[in-house]
Coordinates of C-alpha atoms and ligand atoms in Angstrom, one line a residue:
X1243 CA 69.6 128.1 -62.7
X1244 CA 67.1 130.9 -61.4
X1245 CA 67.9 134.4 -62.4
X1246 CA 69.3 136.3 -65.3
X1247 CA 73.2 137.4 -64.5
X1248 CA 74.2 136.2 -67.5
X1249 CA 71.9 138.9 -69.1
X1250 CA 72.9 141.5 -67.0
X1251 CA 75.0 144.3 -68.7
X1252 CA 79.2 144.1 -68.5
X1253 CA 79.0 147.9 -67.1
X1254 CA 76.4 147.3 -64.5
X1255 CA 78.2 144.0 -63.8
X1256 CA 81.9 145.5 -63.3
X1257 CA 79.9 148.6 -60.8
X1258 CA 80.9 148.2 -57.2
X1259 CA 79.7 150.5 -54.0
X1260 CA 81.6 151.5 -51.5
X1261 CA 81.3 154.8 -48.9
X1262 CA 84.2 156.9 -47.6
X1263 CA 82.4 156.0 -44.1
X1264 CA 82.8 152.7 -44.1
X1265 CA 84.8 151.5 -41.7
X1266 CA 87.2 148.7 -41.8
X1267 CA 85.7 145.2 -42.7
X1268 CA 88.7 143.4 -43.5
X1269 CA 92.2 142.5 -41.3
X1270 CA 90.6 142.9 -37.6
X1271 CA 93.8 142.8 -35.6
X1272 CA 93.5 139.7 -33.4
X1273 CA 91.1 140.3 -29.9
X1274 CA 89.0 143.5 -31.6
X1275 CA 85.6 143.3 -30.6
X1276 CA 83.2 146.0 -31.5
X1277 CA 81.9 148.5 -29.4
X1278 CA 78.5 147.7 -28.7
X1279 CA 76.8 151.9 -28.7
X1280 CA 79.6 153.8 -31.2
X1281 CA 78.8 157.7 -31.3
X1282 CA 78.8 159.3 -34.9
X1283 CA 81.2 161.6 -35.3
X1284 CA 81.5 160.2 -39.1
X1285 CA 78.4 160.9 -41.1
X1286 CA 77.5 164.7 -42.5
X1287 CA 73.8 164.2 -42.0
X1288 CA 72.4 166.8 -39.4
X1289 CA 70.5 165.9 -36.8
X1290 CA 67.1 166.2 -37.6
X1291 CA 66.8 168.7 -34.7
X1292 CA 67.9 171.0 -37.4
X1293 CA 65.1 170.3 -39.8
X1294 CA 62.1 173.8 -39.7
X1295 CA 59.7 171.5 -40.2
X1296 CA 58.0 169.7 -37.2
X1297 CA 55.1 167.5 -38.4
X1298 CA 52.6 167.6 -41.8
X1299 CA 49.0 167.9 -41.9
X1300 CA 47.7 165.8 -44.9
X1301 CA 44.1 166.6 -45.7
X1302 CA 42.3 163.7 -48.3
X1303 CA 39.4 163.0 -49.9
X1304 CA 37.6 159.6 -50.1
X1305 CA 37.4 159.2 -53.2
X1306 CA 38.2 161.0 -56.9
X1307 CA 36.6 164.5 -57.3
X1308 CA 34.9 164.5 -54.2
X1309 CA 35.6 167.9 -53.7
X1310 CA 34.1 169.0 -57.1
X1311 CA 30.8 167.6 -56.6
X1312 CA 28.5 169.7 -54.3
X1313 CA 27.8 167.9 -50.8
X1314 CA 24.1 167.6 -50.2
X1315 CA 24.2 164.9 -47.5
X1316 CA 27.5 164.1 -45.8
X1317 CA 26.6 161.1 -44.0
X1318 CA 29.2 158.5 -45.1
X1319 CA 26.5 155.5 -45.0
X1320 CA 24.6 157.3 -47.2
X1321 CA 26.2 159.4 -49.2
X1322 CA 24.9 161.1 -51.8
X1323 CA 26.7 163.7 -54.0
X1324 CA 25.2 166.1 -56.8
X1325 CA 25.7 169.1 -59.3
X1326 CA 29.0 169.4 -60.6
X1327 CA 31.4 170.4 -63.1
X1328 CA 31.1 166.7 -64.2
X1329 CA 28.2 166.9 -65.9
X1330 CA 25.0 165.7 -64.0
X1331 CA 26.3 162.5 -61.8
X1332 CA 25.3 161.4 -58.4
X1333 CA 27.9 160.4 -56.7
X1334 CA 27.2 157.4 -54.8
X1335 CA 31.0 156.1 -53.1
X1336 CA 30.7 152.7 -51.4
X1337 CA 30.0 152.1 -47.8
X1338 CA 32.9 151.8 -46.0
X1339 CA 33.7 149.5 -43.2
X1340 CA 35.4 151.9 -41.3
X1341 CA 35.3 155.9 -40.5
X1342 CA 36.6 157.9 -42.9
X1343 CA 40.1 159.4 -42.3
X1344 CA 40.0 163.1 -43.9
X1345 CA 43.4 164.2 -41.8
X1346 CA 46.7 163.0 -41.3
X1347 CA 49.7 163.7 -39.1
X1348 CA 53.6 162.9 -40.2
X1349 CA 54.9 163.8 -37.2
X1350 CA 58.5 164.3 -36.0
X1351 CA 58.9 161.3 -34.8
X1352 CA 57.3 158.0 -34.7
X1353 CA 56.9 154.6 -32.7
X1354 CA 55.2 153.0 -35.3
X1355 CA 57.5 150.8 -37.4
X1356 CA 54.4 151.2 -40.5
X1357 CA 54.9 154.5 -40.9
X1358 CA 57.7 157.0 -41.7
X1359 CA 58.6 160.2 -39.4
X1360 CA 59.9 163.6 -40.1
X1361 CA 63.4 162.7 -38.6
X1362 CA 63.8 159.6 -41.2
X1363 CA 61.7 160.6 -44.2
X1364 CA 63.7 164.0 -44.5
X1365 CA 67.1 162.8 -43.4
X1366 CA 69.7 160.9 -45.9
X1367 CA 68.7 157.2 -46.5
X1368 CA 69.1 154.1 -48.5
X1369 CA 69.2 154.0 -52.0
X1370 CA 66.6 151.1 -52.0
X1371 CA 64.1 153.1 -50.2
X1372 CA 62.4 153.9 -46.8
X1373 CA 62.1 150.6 -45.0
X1374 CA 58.4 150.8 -44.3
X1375 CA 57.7 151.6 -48.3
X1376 CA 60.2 149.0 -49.2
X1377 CA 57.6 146.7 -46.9
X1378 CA 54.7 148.1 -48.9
X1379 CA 55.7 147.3 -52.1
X1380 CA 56.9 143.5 -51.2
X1381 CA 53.8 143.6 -49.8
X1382 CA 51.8 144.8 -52.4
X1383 CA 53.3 142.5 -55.4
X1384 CA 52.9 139.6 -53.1
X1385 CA 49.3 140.1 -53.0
X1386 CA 48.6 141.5 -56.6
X1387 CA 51.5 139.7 -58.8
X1388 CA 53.4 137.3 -57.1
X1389 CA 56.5 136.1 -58.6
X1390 CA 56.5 132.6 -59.9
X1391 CA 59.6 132.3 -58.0
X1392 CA 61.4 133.5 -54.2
X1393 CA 64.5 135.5 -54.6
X1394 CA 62.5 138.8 -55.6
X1395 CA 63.2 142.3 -54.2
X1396 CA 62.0 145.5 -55.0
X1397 CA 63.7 148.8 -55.0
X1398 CA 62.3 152.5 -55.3
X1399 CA 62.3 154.7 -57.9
X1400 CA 62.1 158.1 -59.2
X1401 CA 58.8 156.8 -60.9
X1402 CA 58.6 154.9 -64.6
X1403 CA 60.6 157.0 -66.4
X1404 CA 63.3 156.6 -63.9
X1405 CA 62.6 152.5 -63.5
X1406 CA 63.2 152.3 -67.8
X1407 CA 66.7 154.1 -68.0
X1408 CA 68.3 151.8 -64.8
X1409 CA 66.5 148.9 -66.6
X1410 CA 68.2 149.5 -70.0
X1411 CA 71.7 150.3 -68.1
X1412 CA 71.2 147.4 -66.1
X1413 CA 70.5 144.9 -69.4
X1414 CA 72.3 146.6 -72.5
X1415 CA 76.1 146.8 -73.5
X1416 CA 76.8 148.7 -76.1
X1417 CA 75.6 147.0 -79.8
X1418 CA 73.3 144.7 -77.5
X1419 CA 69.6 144.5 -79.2
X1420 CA 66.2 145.3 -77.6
X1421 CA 63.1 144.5 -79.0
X1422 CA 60.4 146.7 -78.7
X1423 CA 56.8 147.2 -79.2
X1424 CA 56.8 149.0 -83.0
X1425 CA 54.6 152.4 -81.0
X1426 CA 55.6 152.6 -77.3
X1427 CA 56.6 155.1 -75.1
X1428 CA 59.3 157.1 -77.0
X1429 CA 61.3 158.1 -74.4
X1430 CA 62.7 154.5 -73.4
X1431 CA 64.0 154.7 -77.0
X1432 CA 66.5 157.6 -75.4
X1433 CA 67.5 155.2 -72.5
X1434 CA 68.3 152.5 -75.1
X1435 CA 70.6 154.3 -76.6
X1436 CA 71.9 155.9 -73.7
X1437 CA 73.2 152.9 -73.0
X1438 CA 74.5 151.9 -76.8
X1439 CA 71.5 149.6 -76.8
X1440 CA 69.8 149.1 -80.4
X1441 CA 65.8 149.3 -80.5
X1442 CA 64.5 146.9 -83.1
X1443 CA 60.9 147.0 -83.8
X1444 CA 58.2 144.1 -83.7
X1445 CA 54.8 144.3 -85.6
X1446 CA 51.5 145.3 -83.3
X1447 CA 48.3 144.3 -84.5
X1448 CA 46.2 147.2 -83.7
X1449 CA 42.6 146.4 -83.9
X1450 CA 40.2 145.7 -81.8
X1451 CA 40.3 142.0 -79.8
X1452 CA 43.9 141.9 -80.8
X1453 CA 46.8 141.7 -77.6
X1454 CA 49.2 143.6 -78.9
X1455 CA 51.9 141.9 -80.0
X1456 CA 51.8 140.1 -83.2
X1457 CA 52.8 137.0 -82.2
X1458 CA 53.5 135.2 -85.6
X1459 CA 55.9 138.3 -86.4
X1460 CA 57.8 138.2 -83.2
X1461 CA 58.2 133.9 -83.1
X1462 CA 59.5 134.2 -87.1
X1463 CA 61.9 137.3 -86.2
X1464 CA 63.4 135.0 -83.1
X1465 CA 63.4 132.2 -85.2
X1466 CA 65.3 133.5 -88.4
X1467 CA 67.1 136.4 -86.6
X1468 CA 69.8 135.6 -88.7
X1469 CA 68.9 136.3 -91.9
X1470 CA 66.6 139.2 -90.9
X1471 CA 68.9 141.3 -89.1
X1472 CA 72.4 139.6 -90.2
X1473 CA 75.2 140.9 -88.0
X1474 CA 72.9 142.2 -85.2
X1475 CA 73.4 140.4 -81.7
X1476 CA 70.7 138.6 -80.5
X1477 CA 67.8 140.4 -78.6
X1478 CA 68.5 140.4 -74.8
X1479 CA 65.5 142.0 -73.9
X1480 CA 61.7 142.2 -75.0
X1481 CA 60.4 146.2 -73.9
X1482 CA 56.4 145.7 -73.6
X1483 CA 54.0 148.0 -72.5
X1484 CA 51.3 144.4 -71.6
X1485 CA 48.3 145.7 -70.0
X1486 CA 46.3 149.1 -71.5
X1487 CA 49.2 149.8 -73.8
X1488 CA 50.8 153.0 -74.8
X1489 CA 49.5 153.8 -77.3
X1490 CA 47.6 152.0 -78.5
X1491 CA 45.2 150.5 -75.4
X1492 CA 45.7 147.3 -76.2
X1493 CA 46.3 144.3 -73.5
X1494 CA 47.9 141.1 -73.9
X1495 CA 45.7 138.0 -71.9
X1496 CA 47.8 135.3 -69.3
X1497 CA 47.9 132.6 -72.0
X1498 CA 49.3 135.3 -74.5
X1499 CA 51.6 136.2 -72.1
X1500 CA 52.8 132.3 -71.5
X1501 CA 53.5 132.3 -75.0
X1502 CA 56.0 135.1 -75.1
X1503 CA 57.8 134.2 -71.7
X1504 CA 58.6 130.4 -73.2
X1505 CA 60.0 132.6 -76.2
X1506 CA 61.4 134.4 -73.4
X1507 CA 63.0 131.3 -72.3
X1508 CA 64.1 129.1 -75.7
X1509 CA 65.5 132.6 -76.9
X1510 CA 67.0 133.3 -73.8
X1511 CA 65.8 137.4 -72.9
X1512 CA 64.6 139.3 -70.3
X1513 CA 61.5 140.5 -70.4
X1514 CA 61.1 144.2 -69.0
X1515 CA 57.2 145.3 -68.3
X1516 CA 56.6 148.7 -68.4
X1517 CA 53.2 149.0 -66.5
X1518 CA 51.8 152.2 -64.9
X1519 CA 48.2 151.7 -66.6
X1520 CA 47.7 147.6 -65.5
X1521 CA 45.5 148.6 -62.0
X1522 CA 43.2 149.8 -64.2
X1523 CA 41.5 146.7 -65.6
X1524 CA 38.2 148.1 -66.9
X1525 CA 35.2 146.6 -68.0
X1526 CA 33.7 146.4 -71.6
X1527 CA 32.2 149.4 -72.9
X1528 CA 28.6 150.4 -71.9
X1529 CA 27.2 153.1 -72.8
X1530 CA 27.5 155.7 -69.5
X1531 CA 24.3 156.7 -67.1
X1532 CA 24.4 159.9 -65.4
X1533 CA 25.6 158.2 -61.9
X1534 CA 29.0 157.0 -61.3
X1535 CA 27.8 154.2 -59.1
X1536 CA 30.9 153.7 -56.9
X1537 CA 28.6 151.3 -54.8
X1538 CA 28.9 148.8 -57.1
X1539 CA 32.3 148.0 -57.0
X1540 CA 34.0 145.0 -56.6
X1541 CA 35.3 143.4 -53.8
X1542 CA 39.1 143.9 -53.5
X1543 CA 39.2 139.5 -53.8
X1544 CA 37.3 139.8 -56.9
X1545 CA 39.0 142.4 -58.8
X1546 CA 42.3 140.3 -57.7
X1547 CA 40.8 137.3 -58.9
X1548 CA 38.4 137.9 -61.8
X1549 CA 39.4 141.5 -63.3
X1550 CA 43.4 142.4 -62.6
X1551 CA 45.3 140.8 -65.7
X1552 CA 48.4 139.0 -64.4
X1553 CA 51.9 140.5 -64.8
X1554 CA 54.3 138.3 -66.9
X1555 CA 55.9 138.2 -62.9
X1556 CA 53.2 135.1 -62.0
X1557 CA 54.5 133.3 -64.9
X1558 CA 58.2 133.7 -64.2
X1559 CA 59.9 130.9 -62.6
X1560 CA 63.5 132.5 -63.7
X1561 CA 63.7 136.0 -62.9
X1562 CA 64.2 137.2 -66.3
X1563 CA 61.2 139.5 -66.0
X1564 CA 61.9 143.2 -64.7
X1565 CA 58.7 144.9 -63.9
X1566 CA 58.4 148.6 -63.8
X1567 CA 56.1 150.3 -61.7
X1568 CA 54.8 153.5 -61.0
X1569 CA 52.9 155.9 -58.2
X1570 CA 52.6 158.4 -61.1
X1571 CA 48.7 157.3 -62.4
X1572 CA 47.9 155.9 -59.4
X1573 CA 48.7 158.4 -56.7
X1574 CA 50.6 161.3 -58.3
X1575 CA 52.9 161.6 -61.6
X1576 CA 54.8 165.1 -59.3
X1577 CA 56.0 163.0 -56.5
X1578 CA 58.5 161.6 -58.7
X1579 CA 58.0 158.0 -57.4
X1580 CA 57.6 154.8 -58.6
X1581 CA 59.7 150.8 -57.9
X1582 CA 60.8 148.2 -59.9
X1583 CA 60.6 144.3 -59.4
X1584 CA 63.1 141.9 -60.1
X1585 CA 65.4 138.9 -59.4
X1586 CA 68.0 140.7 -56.3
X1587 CA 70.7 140.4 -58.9
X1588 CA 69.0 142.8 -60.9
X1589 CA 68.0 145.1 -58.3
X1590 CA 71.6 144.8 -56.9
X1591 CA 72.5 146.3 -60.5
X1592 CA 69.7 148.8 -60.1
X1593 CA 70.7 149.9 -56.9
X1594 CA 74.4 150.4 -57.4
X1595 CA 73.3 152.1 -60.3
X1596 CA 70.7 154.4 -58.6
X1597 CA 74.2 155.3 -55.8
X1598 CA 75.7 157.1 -58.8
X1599 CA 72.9 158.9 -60.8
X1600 CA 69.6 159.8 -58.1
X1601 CA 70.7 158.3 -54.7
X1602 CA 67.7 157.8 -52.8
X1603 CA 64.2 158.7 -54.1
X1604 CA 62.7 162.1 -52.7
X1605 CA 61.8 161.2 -48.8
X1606 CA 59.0 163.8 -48.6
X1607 CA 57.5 161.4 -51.4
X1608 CA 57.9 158.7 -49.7
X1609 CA 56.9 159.3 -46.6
X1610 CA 53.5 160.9 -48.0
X1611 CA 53.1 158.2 -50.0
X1612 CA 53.6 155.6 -47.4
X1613 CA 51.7 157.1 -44.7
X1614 CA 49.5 158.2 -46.9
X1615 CA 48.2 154.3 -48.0
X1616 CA 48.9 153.3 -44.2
X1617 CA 47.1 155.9 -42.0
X1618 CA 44.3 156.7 -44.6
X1619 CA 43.8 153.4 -46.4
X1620 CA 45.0 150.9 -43.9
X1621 CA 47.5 149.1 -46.0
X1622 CA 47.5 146.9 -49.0
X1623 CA 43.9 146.2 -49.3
X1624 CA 42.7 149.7 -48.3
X1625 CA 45.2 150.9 -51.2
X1626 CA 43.3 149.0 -54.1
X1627 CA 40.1 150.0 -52.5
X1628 CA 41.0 153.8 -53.4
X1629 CA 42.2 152.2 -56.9
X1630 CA 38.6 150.8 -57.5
X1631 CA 37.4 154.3 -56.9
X1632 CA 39.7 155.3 -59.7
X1633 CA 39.2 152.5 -61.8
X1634 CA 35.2 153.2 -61.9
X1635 CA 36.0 156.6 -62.5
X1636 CA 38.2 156.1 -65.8
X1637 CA 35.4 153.6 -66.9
X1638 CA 32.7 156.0 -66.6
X1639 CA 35.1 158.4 -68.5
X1640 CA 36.4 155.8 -71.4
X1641 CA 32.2 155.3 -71.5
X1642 CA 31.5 159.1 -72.4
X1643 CA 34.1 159.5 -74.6
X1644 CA 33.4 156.4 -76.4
X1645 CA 30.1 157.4 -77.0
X1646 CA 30.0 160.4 -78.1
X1647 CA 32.7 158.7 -81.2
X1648 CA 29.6 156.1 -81.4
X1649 CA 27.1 158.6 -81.7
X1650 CA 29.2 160.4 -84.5
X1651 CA 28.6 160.9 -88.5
X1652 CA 31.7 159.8 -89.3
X1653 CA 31.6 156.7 -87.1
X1654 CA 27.9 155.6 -88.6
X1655 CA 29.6 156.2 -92.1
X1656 CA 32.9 153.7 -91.0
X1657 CA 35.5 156.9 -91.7
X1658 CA 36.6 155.7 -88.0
X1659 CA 37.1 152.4 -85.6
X1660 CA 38.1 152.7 -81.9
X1661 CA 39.9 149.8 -79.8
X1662 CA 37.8 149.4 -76.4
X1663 CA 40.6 149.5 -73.6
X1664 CA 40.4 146.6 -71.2
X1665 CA 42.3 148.8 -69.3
X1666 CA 43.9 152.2 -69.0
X1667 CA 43.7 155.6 -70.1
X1668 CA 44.1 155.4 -73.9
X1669 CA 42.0 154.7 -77.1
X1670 CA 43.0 154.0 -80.5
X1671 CA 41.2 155.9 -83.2
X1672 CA 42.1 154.3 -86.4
X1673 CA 41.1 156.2 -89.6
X1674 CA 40.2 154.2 -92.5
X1675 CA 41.5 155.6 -95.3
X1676 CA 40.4 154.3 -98.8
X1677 CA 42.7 151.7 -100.4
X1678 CA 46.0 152.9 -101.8
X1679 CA 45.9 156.4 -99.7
X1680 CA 49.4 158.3 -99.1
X1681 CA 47.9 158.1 -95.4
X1682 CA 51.5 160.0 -93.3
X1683 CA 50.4 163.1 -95.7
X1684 CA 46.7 163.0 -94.7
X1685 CA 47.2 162.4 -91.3
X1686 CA 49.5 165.6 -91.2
X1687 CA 46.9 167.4 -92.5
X1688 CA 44.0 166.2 -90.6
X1689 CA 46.2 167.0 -87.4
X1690 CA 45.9 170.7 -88.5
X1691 CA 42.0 170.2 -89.2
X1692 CA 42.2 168.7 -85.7
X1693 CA 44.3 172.0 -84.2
X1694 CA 41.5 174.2 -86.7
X1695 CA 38.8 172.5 -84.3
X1696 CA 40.4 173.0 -81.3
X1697 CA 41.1 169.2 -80.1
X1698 CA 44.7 168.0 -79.1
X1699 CA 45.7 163.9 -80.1
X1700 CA 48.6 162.1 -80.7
X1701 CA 49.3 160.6 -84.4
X1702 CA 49.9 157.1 -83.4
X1703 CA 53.0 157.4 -85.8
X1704 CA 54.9 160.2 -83.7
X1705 CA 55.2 157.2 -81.5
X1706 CA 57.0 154.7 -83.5
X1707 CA 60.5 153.3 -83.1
X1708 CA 61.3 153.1 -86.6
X1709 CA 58.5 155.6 -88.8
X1710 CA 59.6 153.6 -92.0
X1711 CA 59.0 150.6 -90.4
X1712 CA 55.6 151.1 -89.4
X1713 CA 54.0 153.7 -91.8
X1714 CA 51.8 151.2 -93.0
X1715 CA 49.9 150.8 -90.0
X1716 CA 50.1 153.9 -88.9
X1717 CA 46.4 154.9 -89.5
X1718 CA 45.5 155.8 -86.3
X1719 CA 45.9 158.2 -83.3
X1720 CA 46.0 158.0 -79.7
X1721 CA 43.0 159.6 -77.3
X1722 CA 43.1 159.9 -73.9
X1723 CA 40.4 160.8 -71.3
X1724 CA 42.6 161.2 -68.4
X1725 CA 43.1 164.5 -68.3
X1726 CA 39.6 166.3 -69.3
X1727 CA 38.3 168.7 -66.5
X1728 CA 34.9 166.9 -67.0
X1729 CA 32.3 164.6 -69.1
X1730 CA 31.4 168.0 -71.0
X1731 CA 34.7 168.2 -71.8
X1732 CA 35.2 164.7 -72.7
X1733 CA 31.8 165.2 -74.7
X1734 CA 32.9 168.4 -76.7
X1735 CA 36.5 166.7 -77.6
X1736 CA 34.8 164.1 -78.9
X1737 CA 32.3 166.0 -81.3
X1738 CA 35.4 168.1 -82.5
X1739 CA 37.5 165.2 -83.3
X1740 CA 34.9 163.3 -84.8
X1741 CA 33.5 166.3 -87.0
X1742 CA 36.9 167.5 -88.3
X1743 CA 37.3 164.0 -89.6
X1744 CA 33.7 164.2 -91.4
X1745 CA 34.3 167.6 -92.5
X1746 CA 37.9 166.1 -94.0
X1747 CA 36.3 163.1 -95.3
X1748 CA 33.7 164.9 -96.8
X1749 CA 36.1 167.3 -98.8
X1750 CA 37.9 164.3 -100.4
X1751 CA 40.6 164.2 -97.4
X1752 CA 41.5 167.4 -98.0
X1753 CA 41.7 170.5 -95.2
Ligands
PLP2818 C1 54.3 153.4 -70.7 C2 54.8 154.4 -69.9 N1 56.0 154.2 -69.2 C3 56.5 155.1 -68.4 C4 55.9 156.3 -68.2 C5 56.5 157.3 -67.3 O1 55.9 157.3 -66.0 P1 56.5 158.1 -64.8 O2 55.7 159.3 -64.6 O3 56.3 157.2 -63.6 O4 57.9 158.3 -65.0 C6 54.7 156.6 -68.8 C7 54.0 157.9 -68.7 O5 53.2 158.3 -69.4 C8 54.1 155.6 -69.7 O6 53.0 155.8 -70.4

């Protein structure tokens, strides 16, 4: 049987829809037929003549920070871009095949059934989403992470965060069990429980060359969950963060991921991905040149085929997989925006869900969004065009930050490791303590040496499900070069981090 009702939550299940609008469906007395033009005198929408605003000017760039680098020549077949706040980088964007768009109009109203207009994209709508983004997204799985099998739909969101809590609601009963990735993304935990959900942890083995997940752990839990966790329920759902994870930048390969999904299976549980950092599949480490060479990128067919990691949706032939997606890294984390992919029972959870809690997602969002990747990009294609421009952009940042920990004293004398991300925004730095160190205590106190030098992390441990549970393996905190105003930046963060742990070192781990 294809899909995962039985998995889906009593209080989503018992939800029902219904709109004091509606007009009668049942008991047609006999020789009705409907009137083929009716006039609304029903609906409290106003007519979009009402709405101030008559069309948007959006004005973009080509391609990340153009408009911090100095233009010296502004043909687009030969562009070339330098002086900066980024440090000194020649800016070299690929050719494109066809003219640059720099302005768009959302105007009123629209012909075009691609885009969306003033009159729909301000006006009340459906909970699933604008039709032409609801196209987009089917659109955009089907080419990036098609679903092993055909009764898929997608539904809009108000971004990630939004996508986890109707997730959890739509799997967890109260005393139901979730198993969870031992450091994630903490907030979920509070969806969990919002829906009487319990979080139980499973091991991660965080080093470098490592997917994540520690598989052995996770196959004995299922397989003796018994006598581990006597009187828990089963687990109904696996929460993993596969591809550049949070925190720790680790990413789980397609045979890895077969693996857990016949788990998956045997065990009978869903499997929710949580993925905002998976379109950025980087390459290994190298150490950075002055030029971000944007002209080298890879053909759209290439990345697809030889560098995008596939989503556990390619290898599910059930529907038990509920991937969560978001326009937050990719586009914008303020437009609130983001959809989820799943079997169309699920999403029919989802969406009755969505009727009582946010309604639709923000149209303005949408409809920027939308006409945004249609008018500017061209579509699908165009879209992950402007995501290789991002993609060699967080390289060429992971590359500078990585090197100046490489370059550092207390990397040459092995006080520090770091996990090379094959993709995303984050790096663990794990701190090798000697043998037999209280390490929770010294990590508190390095985070003030750490505040003392003026650099912000996060102690991989303020991100655990269960701190007992995993204060072994906590050694380690998490880095990211996403938001740095520059490579000088990126540069100075890393010498302060990297001498405050010297300097602690050096005074017998003491502040
Ligand atoms: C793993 C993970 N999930 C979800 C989110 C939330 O994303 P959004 O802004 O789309 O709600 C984040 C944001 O950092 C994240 O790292």
């Amino acid at each position: 049987m294809t899909g995962i009702g039985n998995l889906i939550s009593k209080r989503a299940a018992a939800r029902t829809t219904s709109h004091f609008t509606t007009g009668p469906t049942d008991g047609a007395p006999e020789g009705f037929k409907a009137h083929p033009k009716p006039l609304p005198l029903h609906w409290g929408m106003p007519n979009d003549g009402f709405f101030p605003i008559d069309s948007i000017d959006i004005n973009l760039v080509d391609f990340p920070f153009e408009k911090s680098y100095q233009l010296t020549n502004n043909s687009l077949e030969n562009l070339s871009l330098s002086g900066s706040n980024q440090g000194a980088q020649t800016v070299t964007p690929p050719l494109e095949p066809t003219k640059s768009v720099k302005t768009i109009r959302i105007e009123r109203r629209t012909s075009d059934p691609d885009l969306i207009d003033i009159a729909t994209g301000l006006q009340y709508a459906n909970v699933e989403g604008l039709g032409p983004l609801l196209k987009f997204t089917r659109d955009f799985i089907t080419r990036t992470h098609k679903p092993g099998y055909e009764n898929w739909e997608t539904i809009i969101t108000n971004g990630a965060g939004d996508g986890l809590n109707k997730a959890a609601d739509a799997l967890l009963d109260p005393e139901d069990v979730i198993l969870i990735e031992e450091f994630t993304f903490t907030p979920f935990l509070q969806n969990v429980s919002n829906a009487g959900g319990i979080a139980v942890p499973v091991k991660l083995s965080i080093k470098n060359g490592s997917q994540g997940l520690d598989l052995e752990y996770l196959t004995d839990l299922l397989e003796n969950w018994e006598t581990i966790h006597p009187g828990k329920n089963k687990p109904k759902a696996l929460y993993t963060i596969a591809t550049g994870q949070n925190p720790t930048g680790l990413t789980q390969t397609v045979e890895f991921r077969k693996k857990v999904y016949d788990l998956a299976e045997k065990y009978d549980f869903a499997i929710i991905e949580d993925d905002p950092y998976g379109y950025l599949a980087l390459p290994p480490y190298q150490p950075p040149s002055a030029t971000i060479k944007l002209d080298e990128f890879l053909t759209v067919d290439e990345y697809l085929k030889d560098h995008l990691i596939p989503s556990y949706l390619e290898i599910d032939t059930k529907g038990r997989v509920i991937r969560i997606e978001t326009f937050s890294k990719l586009f914008a984390p303020g437009l609130r925006l983001g959809f989820i992919v799943a079997h169309k029972d699920v999403i029919a959870a989802v969406s009755n869900y969505s009727a009582i809690v946010t309604r639709t997602s923000s149209g303005t969002s949408q409809l920027i969004v939308n006409n945004v990747i249609q008018q500017k990009f061209g579509g699908v294609d165009g879209w992950l065009q402007w995501i290789l421009k991002m993609r060699a952009t967080y390289s060429h940042r992971r590359d500078v930050l990585l090197k100046t920990i490489f370059d550092s004293e207390a990397y040459a004398k092995k006080y520090i490791d770091v996990i090379d991300p094959k993709a995303g925004m984050f790096v663990a730095l794990i701190v090798n303590f000697p043998e037999g160190t209280d390490f929770l205590t010294k990590l508190k106190l390095l985070v003030w040496k750490f505040a003392a030098y003026g650099v912000g992390v996060v102690p991989g441990i303020n991100m655990a499900v269960d701190k007992k549970f995993s204060a072994e393996h906590a050694n380690f905190f998490r880095l990211t070069y996403a938001p740095a105003n520059s490579d000088e930046e990126l540069i100075e963060g890393g010498k302060r981090l990297t001498d405050a742990i010297n300097d602690f070192f050096e005074k017998g781990l003491e502040f």
